[in-house]
Amino acid sequence: MVNKFDSLFEPLDLGHCQLKNRIIMGSMHTGLEETPDKFDKLAHFYRLRAQGGVGLIITGGISPTLRGRLAPFAAQLSYGWQLSKYKKLPDAVHPHGCKICLQILHAGRYAYHPFLQAPSAIKAAISPFKPSQMSNRQINSTIKSFIKTAQLAKKAGYDGVEIMGSEGYLINQFLSSKTNIRTDNWGGCILKRAQFARKIVSGIREKLGESFIIIFRLSLADLTEKGMGWNEIRQIANTLTSDGVSMFNTGIGWHESRVPTIATSVPNAAFIYATEKLKNEVSVPVIATNRINMPDVASQIIKDKKADAICMARPFLADSDWVIKAQNNEQALINTCIGCNQACLDHVFANKRASCLVNPLACYETEYDLSETNLPKNLAVVGAGPAGLAFASYASDRGHKVTIFEKSDQIGGQFNCAKVIPGKSEFNHTLRYFQQKLAKNKVKIMLNQNFDVAMAEQYDHVIVATGILPSIPNIQGIEHAIESGFAVSYLNLLRDKLQLGQSVAIIGAGGIGFDVAEYLATAEDFHTDDPQDKCYAEAWYKQWGINKDLDTNGGLIQAIQNKSHRKLYLMQRKNEKLGKRLGKTTGWIHRLSLQSHGVEMLSGVSYKAITDKGLKYEQDGIESFIACDNIVICAGQRSDNSLYQELLDLSIPCDIIGGAFKAQEIDAKHAIRQALELATKI
Ligand code: NAP
Ligand code: SF4
């Protein structure tokens, strides 16, 4: 069989060793690293990805020193007595022909504790702590610590290390004149600023010999003001190559950068221009990263010789068998990472274990049993939203016979609203995945079919996943406004593609209010549900001021305000910054985007009445009026659970999941995990 993605499966020769393919699982902190008894779970997590065909795994960032830890109890490898724990990871992946590198990461001024240190005592805007300036002695001892950690990694069986030199961490802080204003041998011209990185790389090469892999993650576009220029980057890359780097990995954007680099709205392979530029510069292999999540995009990059290997992190949370599926030409069966960050990075930043919205098994592999059931049942699932689809998928994996009933003409539920929001077309991937997976598992999907209790007797058990109904707040005049079409719910707007006027007030500023504002701010001809749409990508680069020519410092140019063609008002009753409760790693992107669109944001309002001409409200004790053409209601949801009540009344065996179970603050992450949990028990 001809493999459509064969470029991904050519071995990669590093001179002293070969990677069996071009697919690298990138560094990703899971939260399992810190707890000693969780290392077995971490080993199993990696084992499954190695079994799934990954060529090389890079671990989450491990600090070489106490002061370099990301947070007070973050992982550190500095002592021989720690080896038995660290050995578990290579032992888990090597039997599957997969190599593994330990990432060494010193946080520098990004460390979230008061003992942080940096080349110069300059506080990062995103940190509450000011670092102390490292003395000459401290610099030399930190270099030794990096080398010691690499030596310990080798002893533990790792094939190499990745030196984290990007994203604004310590090494990057030494490299950049923005954070390194030293006047001694470690600061000044680029060659002096690069001394710290060079001594680490050459020291590791000298101590560990030619056969040890050294990947250096180099910042190719800092995406910050006064960031490094390309001339500096190429000098660093060339000197580090002569010091013994085996491969360069692409680093994009410092953590303090205000440009999104990995969120859903970032176009596929958005930063490949930087990787390609480095590849033309150095003699060692170069790895591409950032928002590459499917084999067609990944293999094209290798075919076009824009990179030598592809590094993906979150896609392996979403699907441990990504590589096998690509190898078997089963791209359509890949459970694709949609870049939402909701269950991975947002969890890690909240000190919770990472998992995945579309794959709640990730990092919980040893805790859920999806083995085949001894008692296959005939199950009816009512509702084909994320909860119903996920339940059907897991239950059919276990050998149950499943039929889904959906009253509309398509599967997806609320995901059909999400996928039409500009920058969220990736949600199409999840719908495609479920469609393919359920077809493979022979799950029957009955569209345009209302399920009534009389049908229940044909089934052993009914799972109610009927979702939500939009809440309609109690505001004077709202019923008349809805009847006349002046006010509409977000569901009607997005599902029925209603055309609204030029001035719109949005009631409710949760995730959905923000999404609706983004949707209405963008001209209809820019609405696309193609994740690789070129016009969308070009507009996106301009909106965020990204300079693909890389001939400016930090790879940035003046952003072009992406002003909305509509006058939009986004409103909430809470007296706090709008979007404060959105995801930690993505909320700022939504806020900046709406600012760029010129959306007017009002908080602390109380709604007084809706008239034929607009909305009366009060703010700070003053009554005001917004004259507008339409009002969109995004004021939360209530459960659509009437079927469940009827089934209970008739004592028919049933369960309820997703928004039908609990509407408040329900999202796909909770709904899909709940579906998994029920499927393991039924
Ligand atoms: P939500 O986040 O709970 O927001 C509901 C909004 O409605 C709030 O702004 C609330 O603000 C307002 N509201 C509530 N009751 C109201 C009332 N009686 N009258 C007027 N306003 C009222 O829910 P959602 O936006 O519907 O989103 C549903 C779920 O999907 C959430 O879990 C959300 O996290 C998730 N989601 C997330 C994203 C994202 O992260 N980008 C996108 C879409 C959905 P006040 O009470 O202050 O007025
Ligand atoms: Fe990707 Fe979202 Fe899953 Fe994170 S939670 S791995 S971003 S799909």
Coordinates of N, CA, C and O in Angstrom, one line a residue, residues 7 10 22 272 275-280 286 298-309:
S7 N 6.9 10.7 3.5 CA 8.1 11.6 3.8 C 8.3 11.5 5.3 O 9.4 11.7 5.8
E10 N 10.6 8.4 6.6 CA 12.1 8.2 6.2 C 12.9 8.3 7.5 O 12.7 9.3 8.2
R22 N 10.4 10.7 11.2 CA 10.6 12.1 11.4 C 9.7 12.7 12.4 O 9.4 13.9 12.4
I272 N 6.3 28.1 10.1 CA 7.2 27.3 9.3 C 8.2 28.2 8.6 O 9.3 27.8 8.3
T275 N 11.4 28.3 10.6 CA 12.1 27.0 10.6 C 12.9 26.8 9.3 O 14.0 26.5 9.2
E276 N 12.1 27.2 8.2 CA 12.7 27.0 6.9 C 14.0 27.9 6.7 O 15.0 27.5 6.2
K277 N 13.8 29.1 7.3 CA 15.0 30.1 7.2 C 16.2 29.5 8.0 O 17.3 29.6 7.5
L278 N 15.9 28.9 9.1 CA 17.1 28.4 9.9 C 17.7 27.1 9.1 O 18.9 27.0 9.1
K279 N 16.8 26.3 8.5 CA 17.3 25.2 7.8 C 18.2 25.5 6.7 O 19.2 24.8 6.4
N280 N 18.0 26.7 6.1 CA 18.8 27.2 5.0 C 20.2 27.7 5.5 O 21.1 28.1 4.8
V286 N 16.9 20.4 11.3 CA 16.1 21.4 12.0 C 14.6 20.9 12.1 O 14.1 20.2 11.2
A298 N 2.1 17.9 8.1 CA 3.4 17.5 8.5 C 4.2 16.9 7.4 O 5.4 17.3 7.2
S299 N 3.6 16.0 6.6 CA 4.4 15.4 5.6 C 4.8 16.4 4.4 O 5.8 16.3 3.8
Q300 N 3.9 17.3 4.2 CA 4.1 18.3 3.1 C 5.4 19.2 3.5 O 6.2 19.5 2.7
I301 N 5.5 19.5 4.8 CA 6.6 20.3 5.3 C 8.0 19.5 5.0 O 8.9 20.1 4.5
I302 N 8.0 18.2 5.2 CA 9.2 17.5 5.0 C 9.4 17.3 3.5 O 10.5 17.5 3.0
K303 N 8.3 17.1 2.7 CA 8.5 17.0 1.3 C 9.1 18.3 0.7 O 9.9 18.2 -0.2
D304 N 8.5 19.4 1.2 CA 9.0 20.7 0.7 C 10.4 21.1 1.2 O 10.8 22.2 1.0
K305 N 10.9 20.2 2.0 CA 12.3 20.5 2.6 C 12.3 21.8 3.5 O 13.3 22.5 3.5
K306 N 11.2 22.0 4.1 CA 11.2 23.2 5.0 C 11.7 22.8 6.4 O 12.0 23.7 7.2
A307 N 11.7 21.6 6.7 CA 12.2 21.1 8.0 C 12.6 19.6 7.8 O 12.2 19.0 6.8
D308 N 13.4 19.1 8.8 CA 13.8 17.7 8.7 C 13.0 16.8 9.5 O 13.0 15.6 9.3
A309 N 12.3 17.3 10.5 CA 11.5 16.5 11.4 C 10.4 17.4 11.9 O 10.5 18.6 11.9

